[in-house]
Coordinates of C-alpha atoms and ligand atoms in Angstrom, one line a residue:
M1 CA 105.7 114.6 100.2
D2 CA 106.2 117.0 103.1
F3 CA 103.9 117.8 106.0
S4 CA 104.1 120.6 108.6
I5 CA 102.2 122.4 111.2
K6 CA 101.9 126.2 111.1
T7 CA 101.0 127.8 114.4
H8 CA 98.3 130.2 113.5
D9 CA 96.7 132.7 115.9
A10 CA 93.0 132.2 115.6
K11 CA 92.5 136.0 115.6
T12 CA 94.3 136.7 112.4
S13 CA 92.4 135.8 109.2
I14 CA 93.6 132.8 107.2
S15 CA 93.0 134.9 104.1
T16 CA 96.6 136.3 104.6
L17 CA 98.2 132.9 104.3
K18 CA 100.2 132.6 101.0
S19 CA 100.1 129.2 99.3
G20 CA 99.3 127.5 96.1
C21 CA 96.0 126.3 97.5
I22 CA 93.9 126.4 100.6
A23 CA 91.3 123.8 101.3
V24 CA 88.2 124.8 103.4
G25 CA 84.9 123.2 104.2
V26 CA 81.4 124.1 103.1
F27 CA 78.1 122.6 104.4
E28 CA 74.9 121.7 102.8
N29 CA 72.2 124.4 102.6
K30 CA 74.8 126.8 101.3
K31 CA 76.4 127.3 104.7
L32 CA 80.1 128.2 105.1
S33 CA 82.5 126.8 107.6
P34 CA 84.3 129.5 109.7
Q35 CA 87.4 129.0 107.6
A36 CA 85.5 129.4 104.4
Q37 CA 83.8 132.5 105.8
A38 CA 87.2 134.1 106.5
L39 CA 88.0 133.8 102.7
D40 CA 84.6 135.1 101.6
K41 CA 85.2 138.8 102.1
T42 CA 83.8 139.7 98.7
G43 CA 81.1 137.0 98.6
E44 CA 82.7 134.9 95.9
I45 CA 82.4 131.6 97.8
T46 CA 78.8 132.4 98.8
A47 CA 78.1 133.1 95.1
A48 CA 79.6 129.7 94.1
L49 CA 77.4 128.0 96.6
K50 CA 74.3 129.9 95.5
S51 CA 75.0 129.0 91.8
G52 CA 74.8 125.4 92.7
D53 CA 78.3 124.6 91.5
I54 CA 78.9 122.7 94.8
S55 CA 76.2 120.9 96.8
G56 CA 78.1 120.8 100.1
K57 CA 77.3 117.1 100.4
P58 CA 80.2 114.9 101.6
G59 CA 82.4 114.1 98.6
S60 CA 81.5 117.3 96.6
T61 CA 84.3 119.6 95.7
L62 CA 84.9 122.9 93.8
L63 CA 88.2 124.6 92.9
L64 CA 88.1 128.4 92.7
R65 CA 91.1 130.4 91.4
A66 CA 92.1 134.0 92.3
V67 CA 89.5 134.6 95.0
S68 CA 89.6 138.3 95.9
D69 CA 91.4 139.4 99.1
T70 CA 92.8 135.9 99.6
A71 CA 96.5 135.3 99.4
A72 CA 96.2 131.7 98.3
E73 CA 96.2 131.2 94.5
R74 CA 93.4 128.6 94.7
V75 CA 90.6 127.9 97.1
L76 CA 89.5 124.3 97.2
L77 CA 85.9 123.9 98.6
I78 CA 85.2 120.6 100.2
G79 CA 81.6 119.5 101.0
L80 CA 81.1 118.4 104.6
G81 CA 77.4 117.6 104.7
P82 CA 75.0 119.2 107.3
E83 CA 76.4 121.9 109.6
G84 CA 77.2 120.7 113.1
D85 CA 77.4 117.1 112.1
I86 CA 81.1 116.5 111.2
S87 CA 81.7 112.7 111.7
D88 CA 84.9 110.9 111.3
K89 CA 83.5 109.4 108.1
V90 CA 83.0 113.0 106.7
I91 CA 86.5 114.0 107.5
S92 CA 87.9 110.7 106.0
L93 CA 86.0 111.4 102.8
A94 CA 87.2 115.0 102.8
A95 CA 90.8 113.8 103.1
V96 CA 90.2 111.5 100.1
C97 CA 88.9 114.5 98.1
V98 CA 91.9 116.7 99.1
A99 CA 94.2 113.9 98.1
R100 CA 92.6 113.3 94.7
I101 CA 92.5 117.0 93.7
A102 CA 95.9 117.9 95.2
A103 CA 97.5 115.2 93.1
T104 CA 96.4 117.0 89.9
L105 CA 97.1 120.6 90.8
G106 CA 99.9 122.8 89.5
A107 CA 100.4 124.1 93.0
N108 CA 103.5 123.2 95.0
D109 CA 102.0 123.7 98.5
A110 CA 98.6 123.6 100.1
V111 CA 97.1 124.7 103.4
I112 CA 94.5 122.4 104.8
A113 CA 92.1 124.6 106.8
L114 CA 89.2 122.1 107.4
P115 CA 87.3 122.4 110.7
F116 CA 89.2 119.6 112.4
T117 CA 88.4 120.7 115.9
A118 CA 84.7 120.5 115.3
I119 CA 84.8 116.8 114.5
K120 CA 82.5 114.5 116.6
E121 CA 84.0 111.9 119.0
R122 CA 87.6 112.4 117.5
D123 CA 90.0 115.3 117.8
Q124 CA 92.3 117.4 115.6
A125 CA 95.2 115.0 116.1
W126 CA 93.1 112.2 114.7
A127 CA 92.0 114.3 111.7
I128 CA 95.6 115.2 110.9
R129 CA 96.8 111.6 111.2
T130 CA 93.9 110.5 108.9
T131 CA 94.7 113.2 106.3
V132 CA 98.4 112.5 106.2
Q133 CA 97.7 108.7 105.9
T134 CA 95.3 109.3 103.1
L135 CA 97.6 111.6 101.2
R136 CA 100.5 109.2 101.5
D137 CA 98.3 106.3 100.5
N138 CA 97.1 108.1 97.4
S139 CA 100.6 109.0 96.3
Y140 CA 102.0 105.5 96.6
R141 CA 103.4 103.9 93.4
F142 CA 105.2 100.7 92.7
D143 CA 107.2 101.1 89.5
T144 CA 110.6 99.9 90.6
L145 CA 110.4 97.1 88.0
K146 CA 109.2 99.2 85.1
S147 CA 112.0 100.3 82.8
K148 CA 110.0 103.4 81.9
K149 CA 108.8 104.9 85.2
D150 CA 105.2 106.2 85.4
T151 CA 105.3 109.9 84.5
A152 CA 106.5 111.9 87.4
P153 CA 103.5 112.7 89.5
A154 CA 102.4 116.4 89.4
G155 CA 100.6 117.8 92.3
V156 CA 101.1 119.3 95.7
K157 CA 104.3 118.3 97.5
K158 CA 103.9 120.3 100.7
F159 CA 100.9 120.2 103.0
I160 CA 100.5 122.6 105.9
F161 CA 98.0 122.1 108.8
L162 CA 97.0 125.0 111.0
A163 CA 97.1 124.8 114.8
T164 CA 96.8 127.3 117.7
V165 CA 99.7 127.7 120.1
A166 CA 98.0 125.4 122.5
Q167 CA 97.4 122.7 119.8
T168 CA 100.8 122.9 118.1
A169 CA 102.7 120.2 120.1
A170 CA 99.9 117.6 119.8
A171 CA 99.5 118.5 116.1
K172 CA 103.3 118.0 115.5
E173 CA 103.3 114.7 117.2
A174 CA 100.3 113.6 115.1
V175 CA 102.2 114.4 111.9
A176 CA 105.3 112.6 113.1
Q177 CA 103.2 109.5 114.1
A178 CA 101.3 109.5 110.8
I179 CA 104.5 109.8 108.7
A180 CA 106.1 106.8 110.7
L181 CA 102.9 104.8 110.0
A182 CA 102.9 105.7 106.3
N183 CA 106.5 104.6 106.1
G184 CA 105.6 101.3 107.6
M185 CA 102.7 100.9 105.3
D186 CA 104.9 101.7 102.3
L187 CA 107.3 99.0 103.3
A188 CA 104.4 96.5 103.7
K189 CA 103.1 97.5 100.3
D190 CA 106.5 97.2 98.6
L191 CA 107.2 93.8 100.0
G192 CA 103.7 92.6 99.0
N193 CA 103.9 93.9 95.5
L194 CA 107.4 92.6 94.9
P195 CA 107.0 89.3 93.0
G196 CA 108.0 85.9 94.2
N197 CA 111.2 85.8 92.1
F198 CA 112.5 88.8 94.0
C199 CA 110.7 88.5 97.4
T200 CA 112.0 85.2 98.6
P201 CA 112.3 84.0 102.2
T202 CA 115.9 85.2 102.0
Y203 CA 114.8 88.6 100.8
L204 CA 112.4 88.9 103.8
A205 CA 115.2 87.9 106.1
N206 CA 117.5 90.6 104.5
T207 CA 114.8 93.2 104.9
A208 CA 114.5 92.4 108.6
K209 CA 118.3 92.6 109.0
K210 CA 118.3 96.0 107.2
L211 CA 115.5 97.3 109.4
A212 CA 117.4 96.0 112.5
K213 CA 120.5 97.9 111.4
E214 CA 118.8 101.1 110.6
F215 CA 116.7 101.2 113.8
K216 CA 119.0 99.3 116.2
L217 CA 116.6 96.3 116.6
G218 CA 117.5 92.8 117.6
V219 CA 117.4 90.3 114.8
E220 CA 118.0 86.6 114.4
V221 CA 117.4 84.5 111.3
L222 CA 117.2 80.7 111.8
D223 CA 118.1 78.4 108.8
R224 CA 116.9 74.9 107.9
K225 CA 119.5 73.2 110.1
Q226 CA 118.4 75.2 113.2
L227 CA 114.7 74.6 112.4
E228 CA 115.4 70.9 112.2
A229 CA 117.1 71.0 115.6
L230 CA 114.0 72.8 117.0
K231 CA 111.9 69.9 115.5
M232 CA 109.7 72.3 113.4
G233 CA 108.5 69.3 111.3
S234 CA 105.3 71.1 110.3
F235 CA 107.0 74.3 109.0
L236 CA 109.7 72.3 107.2
S237 CA 107.1 70.1 105.5
V238 CA 105.9 73.2 103.6
A239 CA 109.4 74.2 102.6
R240 CA 110.3 70.7 101.2
G241 CA 109.1 71.3 97.7
S242 CA 110.9 74.5 97.1
D243 CA 114.4 75.3 95.9
Q244 CA 114.4 78.4 98.1
P245 CA 115.7 77.8 101.6
P246 CA 113.2 78.6 104.4
K247 CA 114.0 81.3 106.9
F248 CA 112.6 81.8 110.4
I249 CA 112.9 85.5 111.3
V250 CA 112.9 87.0 114.8
L251 CA 112.9 90.8 115.3
K252 CA 113.0 92.5 118.6
H253 CA 112.0 96.1 119.4
L254 CA 112.6 96.4 123.2
G255 CA 111.4 99.9 123.9
G256 CA 109.7 99.0 127.2
K257 CA 111.1 98.1 130.7
A258 CA 113.2 95.0 130.7
K259 CA 110.8 93.1 133.0
D260 CA 107.7 93.9 130.9
A261 CA 106.3 90.9 129.0
P262 CA 106.5 91.5 125.2
V263 CA 103.7 91.6 122.7
V264 CA 104.5 89.1 120.0
L265 CA 103.4 89.5 116.3
V266 CA 103.6 86.4 114.1
G267 CA 103.3 86.9 110.4
K268 CA 102.6 84.3 107.7
G269 CA 105.5 84.6 105.2
I270 CA 104.6 82.3 102.3
T271 CA 106.5 84.2 99.5
F272 CA 104.6 82.2 96.9
D273 CA 101.7 79.8 97.4
S274 CA 101.3 77.5 94.4
G275 CA 99.2 75.2 96.6
G276 CA 102.0 72.6 96.5
I277 CA 101.0 69.1 95.2
S278 CA 97.4 70.2 95.8
L279 CA 98.1 72.7 93.1
K280 CA 95.9 75.8 92.8
P281 CA 94.1 76.6 89.5
G282 CA 96.0 78.9 87.2
G283 CA 93.6 81.9 87.1
S284 CA 95.0 84.7 89.3
M285 CA 97.6 82.4 90.8
D286 CA 100.0 85.3 90.4
E287 CA 98.2 86.9 93.4
M288 CA 99.7 84.3 95.6
K289 CA 102.8 86.4 95.7
Y290 CA 100.8 88.3 98.3
D291 CA 100.7 85.3 100.6
M292 CA 103.5 86.9 102.7
C293 CA 101.4 90.0 103.5
G294 CA 101.1 88.9 107.1
A295 CA 105.0 88.9 107.3
A296 CA 105.0 92.3 105.5
S297 CA 102.6 93.7 108.0
V298 CA 104.9 92.6 110.8
L299 CA 107.9 94.3 109.1
G300 CA 105.9 97.4 108.3
T301 CA 104.6 97.7 111.9
F302 CA 108.2 97.4 113.2
R303 CA 109.2 100.1 110.7
A304 CA 106.5 102.3 112.2
I305 CA 107.0 101.7 115.9
A306 CA 110.8 101.9 115.6
E307 CA 110.6 105.3 114.0
M308 CA 108.1 106.3 116.7
K309 CA 110.5 105.0 119.4
L310 CA 107.5 103.3 121.0
K311 CA 108.0 102.5 124.6
L312 CA 106.9 98.9 124.5
N313 CA 108.6 95.5 124.1
V314 CA 107.5 93.9 120.8
I315 CA 108.8 90.8 119.2
G316 CA 108.1 89.9 115.6
V317 CA 108.3 86.3 114.3
I318 CA 108.1 85.3 110.6
P319 CA 108.1 81.8 109.3
A320 CA 109.1 82.3 105.7
S321 CA 108.9 79.7 102.9
E322 CA 107.6 79.0 99.4
N323 CA 104.9 76.4 98.9
M324 CA 105.8 74.6 95.7
P325 CA 105.2 71.2 94.1
S326 CA 108.2 68.9 93.3
G327 CA 109.5 65.4 93.7
S328 CA 110.4 66.2 97.3
A329 CA 107.3 68.1 98.2
T330 CA 104.9 66.9 100.9
K331 CA 102.1 64.8 99.5
P332 CA 98.4 64.7 100.5
G333 CA 98.1 62.1 103.3
D334 CA 101.6 62.6 104.6
I335 CA 101.7 62.9 108.4
V336 CA 104.2 65.4 110.0
T337 CA 105.1 66.1 113.5
S338 CA 104.9 69.7 114.7
M339 CA 107.3 71.3 117.2
S340 CA 104.7 70.9 119.9
G341 CA 104.8 67.1 119.4
L342 CA 101.3 67.0 117.9
T343 CA 101.0 65.1 114.6
I344 CA 99.2 66.5 111.6
E345 CA 97.7 64.6 108.6
V346 CA 98.3 66.9 105.6
L347 CA 95.1 66.2 103.6
N348 CA 95.6 69.3 101.5
T349 CA 99.1 70.8 100.9
D350 CA 97.4 74.1 100.0
A351 CA 96.4 74.6 103.7
E352 CA 100.0 75.4 104.3
G353 CA 99.6 78.7 106.3
R354 CA 98.5 76.9 109.4
L355 CA 101.4 74.4 109.0
V356 CA 104.0 77.2 109.2
L357 CA 102.2 79.2 111.8
C358 CA 101.6 76.4 114.3
D359 CA 105.4 75.9 114.8
A360 CA 106.0 79.6 115.1
L361 CA 103.2 79.8 117.7
T362 CA 104.9 77.0 119.7
Y363 CA 108.3 78.7 119.3
V364 CA 107.0 82.0 120.8
E365 CA 106.0 80.4 124.1
R366 CA 109.7 81.0 125.2
F367 CA 109.0 84.8 125.3
K368 CA 106.3 84.4 128.0
P369 CA 104.3 87.0 126.0
A370 CA 101.7 89.4 127.3
A371 CA 99.8 88.7 124.1
V372 CA 100.4 87.0 120.7
V373 CA 98.7 88.2 117.5
D374 CA 99.2 86.3 114.3
I375 CA 98.5 87.9 111.0
A376 CA 97.9 85.7 107.9
T377 CA 96.4 85.6 104.5
L378 CA 95.0 82.3 105.7
T379 CA 91.8 81.4 103.9
G380 CA 89.8 82.2 100.8
A381 CA 86.8 81.4 103.0
C382 CA 87.5 84.6 105.0
I383 CA 86.9 86.6 101.8
T384 CA 83.6 84.8 101.3
A385 CA 82.6 85.6 104.9
L386 CA 83.7 89.2 105.2
G387 CA 84.6 90.5 101.7
H388 CA 87.3 93.0 101.4
H389 CA 86.2 95.4 104.1
N390 CA 87.1 93.7 107.4
S391 CA 89.9 91.5 108.4
G392 CA 88.7 88.4 110.3
L393 CA 89.5 88.5 114.1
F394 CA 89.5 85.3 116.0
T395 CA 90.2 84.6 119.7
R396 CA 89.0 82.3 122.4
H397 CA 85.9 83.6 124.2
D398 CA 86.8 84.3 127.8
S399 CA 87.4 87.6 129.6
A400 CA 91.2 87.8 128.9
H401 CA 90.6 87.2 125.2
D402 CA 87.5 89.5 125.0
G403 CA 89.8 92.3 126.3
L404 CA 92.4 91.6 123.6
A405 CA 89.8 91.3 120.9
N406 CA 88.2 94.7 121.9
E407 CA 91.7 96.4 121.9
L408 CA 92.2 95.2 118.3
L409 CA 88.7 96.0 117.1
S410 CA 89.0 99.5 118.6
A411 CA 92.5 100.1 117.1
G412 CA 91.0 99.1 113.8
K413 CA 88.2 101.5 114.0
T414 CA 90.4 104.4 115.0
S415 CA 92.7 103.9 112.1
G416 CA 90.1 103.0 109.5
D417 CA 91.6 99.5 109.2
T418 CA 88.7 97.5 110.6
A419 CA 88.3 93.9 111.7
W420 CA 85.2 91.9 112.5
R421 CA 85.1 89.2 115.2
M422 CA 84.4 85.6 114.3
P423 CA 83.7 82.7 116.6
I424 CA 86.0 79.9 117.8
E425 CA 84.0 77.0 119.3
D426 CA 84.6 73.3 120.1
S427 CA 81.9 72.3 117.7
Y428 CA 84.0 73.5 114.8
Q429 CA 87.1 71.8 116.3
E430 CA 85.5 68.4 115.5
Q431 CA 85.9 69.1 111.8
L432 CA 89.6 68.7 112.2
K433 CA 89.5 65.0 113.3
S434 CA 91.9 62.7 111.5
N435 CA 91.7 58.8 111.5
F436 CA 95.5 58.6 111.4
A437 CA 97.0 61.6 113.3
D438 CA 96.2 64.0 116.1
M439 CA 94.5 66.3 113.7
A440 CA 93.9 66.9 110.0
N441 CA 95.1 70.2 108.4
I442 CA 91.7 70.9 106.8
G443 CA 88.2 70.8 108.2
G444 CA 86.1 70.6 105.0
A445 CA 84.3 73.3 103.1
P446 CA 81.9 74.7 105.8
A447 CA 83.3 77.6 107.9
G448 CA 86.8 77.3 106.4
S449 CA 88.2 80.4 108.0
I450 CA 86.9 79.3 111.4
T451 CA 88.3 75.7 111.2
A452 CA 91.7 77.3 110.2
A453 CA 91.6 79.5 113.3
C454 CA 90.6 76.4 115.4
F455 CA 93.7 74.6 114.1
L456 CA 95.9 77.5 115.2
E457 CA 94.1 77.8 118.6
R458 CA 95.3 74.3 119.5
Y459 CA 98.9 75.7 119.6
T460 CA 98.2 78.8 121.7
K461 CA 97.0 77.4 125.0
K462 CA 99.9 78.9 127.0
Y463 CA 99.2 82.6 126.3
T464 CA 96.6 85.2 125.3
W465 CA 96.2 85.0 121.6
A466 CA 94.4 86.6 118.6
H467 CA 94.4 85.7 115.0
L468 CA 93.8 88.1 112.1
D469 CA 92.9 86.6 108.7
I470 CA 93.8 89.3 106.2
A471 CA 93.1 87.3 103.0
G472 CA 90.4 89.8 102.0
T473 CA 92.1 93.0 103.1
A474 CA 95.9 92.8 102.4
W475 CA 95.6 93.5 98.7
K476 CA 93.3 94.5 95.9
S477 CA 92.6 92.6 92.7
G478 CA 91.6 93.8 89.2
A479 CA 92.6 97.1 87.7
A480 CA 93.7 98.5 91.1
K481 CA 95.8 95.4 91.8
G482 CA 98.2 96.1 94.6
A483 CA 99.0 95.7 98.3
T484 CA 97.0 97.9 100.7
G485 CA 99.4 98.0 103.6
R486 CA 96.7 96.6 105.9
P487 CA 96.7 95.8 108.8
V488 CA 99.7 97.9 109.6
P489 CA 97.5 100.8 110.9
L490 CA 95.4 98.4 113.1
L491 CA 98.6 96.8 114.6
T492 CA 100.4 100.1 115.1
N493 CA 97.5 101.7 116.8
F494 CA 97.0 98.6 119.0
L495 CA 100.7 98.9 120.1
I496 CA 100.5 102.6 120.6
N497 CA 97.5 102.1 122.9
R498 CA 99.3 99.3 124.8
A499 CA 102.4 101.6 125.3
A500 CA 100.1 104.3 126.7
A501 CA 98.5 101.9 129.1
V502 CA 101.8 100.5 130.6
K503 CA 103.2 104.0 131.2
Ligands
BES601 N1 97.0 81.6 100.9 C1 95.8 80.8 100.8 C2 94.5 81.6 101.2 C3 94.0 82.6 100.2 C4 93.5 82.2 99.0 C5 94.1 83.9 100.5 C6 93.0 83.1 98.1 C7 93.6 84.9 99.5 C8 93.1 84.5 98.4 C9 95.9 79.6 101.7 O1 97.1 79.1 101.8 C10 95.0 78.6 101.1 O2 95.3 78.1 100.0 N2 94.0 78.2 101.8 C11 93.0 77.3 101.3 C12 92.6 76.4 102.4 C13 91.9 75.1 102.0 C14 92.8 74.2 101.2 C15 91.4 74.4 103.2 C16 91.8 78.0 100.7 O3 91.4 79.0 101.3 O4 91.3 77.6 99.7
MN602 MN1 97.6 77.7 100.3
ZN603 ZN1 98.7 80.3 101.6

């Protein structure tokens, strides 16, 4: 799929543009957008509206062929709702409509001439990024393990956006940024969808090394011996039951000034979560191959910011392991000592995410981070709380953390990859009390996603920290089963905004 910007003088009519398809907007009450008007020399679009073939409501579409005095072979009308009220939601939906229809057309190229400059509270660059992201998202397939590939997708291969001379540079940058983001999301999706017998801790480590080579990033992979020397007793207790060796991955994108403190991303990398001795029930256990989506989002975000050459220091850390039952696996009641020195009573071996993350969160103290964000498919309880729409966002509640939380929330909104803030409070911390160790690794049924965050919070006292629980957002179940690439858009936008702020 190819995207480009065509500099177009606003004075010449878009009706002269040759293409397989041109997409323009129409409003409710049979009104045409300026672009639709330019193609309506003989009144055919007005006639289509009058006939009631398209309502003009958001989500409505109509494809016309061979419109008179229009060089494009097809005109795709897209409903935009009431005139003068083009919200970001309306444009996002319009992009979905373009993507759905473009995928089925016999056309090779399409001009997108929607009224991007009239959008409320956002700009043309935002609209271009959103459209590119939607088109790429829609065209994603994972068929590398099918012997007979899905039939080659038909549809539009080349998309052209229009911009005036003054808008062209910003529009080109928007396209480049959106492509880098889409490449990052594709990597996150591929890693998520790849099953546990392929996507092992070693595979994640090799992916990090490959990325590092391609984009000249720093990379280091620590093995079991080195983790023992670091006294990561909590992380290693999760890896005990598996035949696959654990890997601890450190990736460095140092695009900022040498003295600038880095942002650190920590991704949960459980390449398969069987629950361990506290074995999960069999139904949909296959989906626990997605338990490394936090790690995948870190690798995907690095793919994106490296391609963008982002001027910011960012370090990615991934504790990667399987969680399996065996004769050497950790047992319920076992007490382990984390790298911080704190002891943990493992009451449930299925609460393994926090056990691998706590040692990674202690490890990253050495970077003296400007901020640490961990990303994890941490709790089923987060799905109960927020469903599949929002990732759960947890931080302490003070001014430094409110600032970080707001940055992440706003980055989520801008990129359509939203999060919702949840509380961390001492009253929940009490649920983690253990009679035999410094803490238990579970806090009982009530508020499961909050007690999990409270567990992590204990290991993050030395820096500003946020936790994203992506259990509900990283993949889809059912007929549309597959990784979503979330929260790569949120994280990438957050980092782009940080880079702009330190300039
Ligand atoms: N990876 C799971 C969380 C999960 C479960 C994400 C289902 C998405 C869908 C995590 O390791 C886990 O098993 N958490 C337990 C915690 C419990 C034992 C306190 C859970 O959520 O049930
Ligand atoms: Mn688990
Ligand atoms: Zn897990």
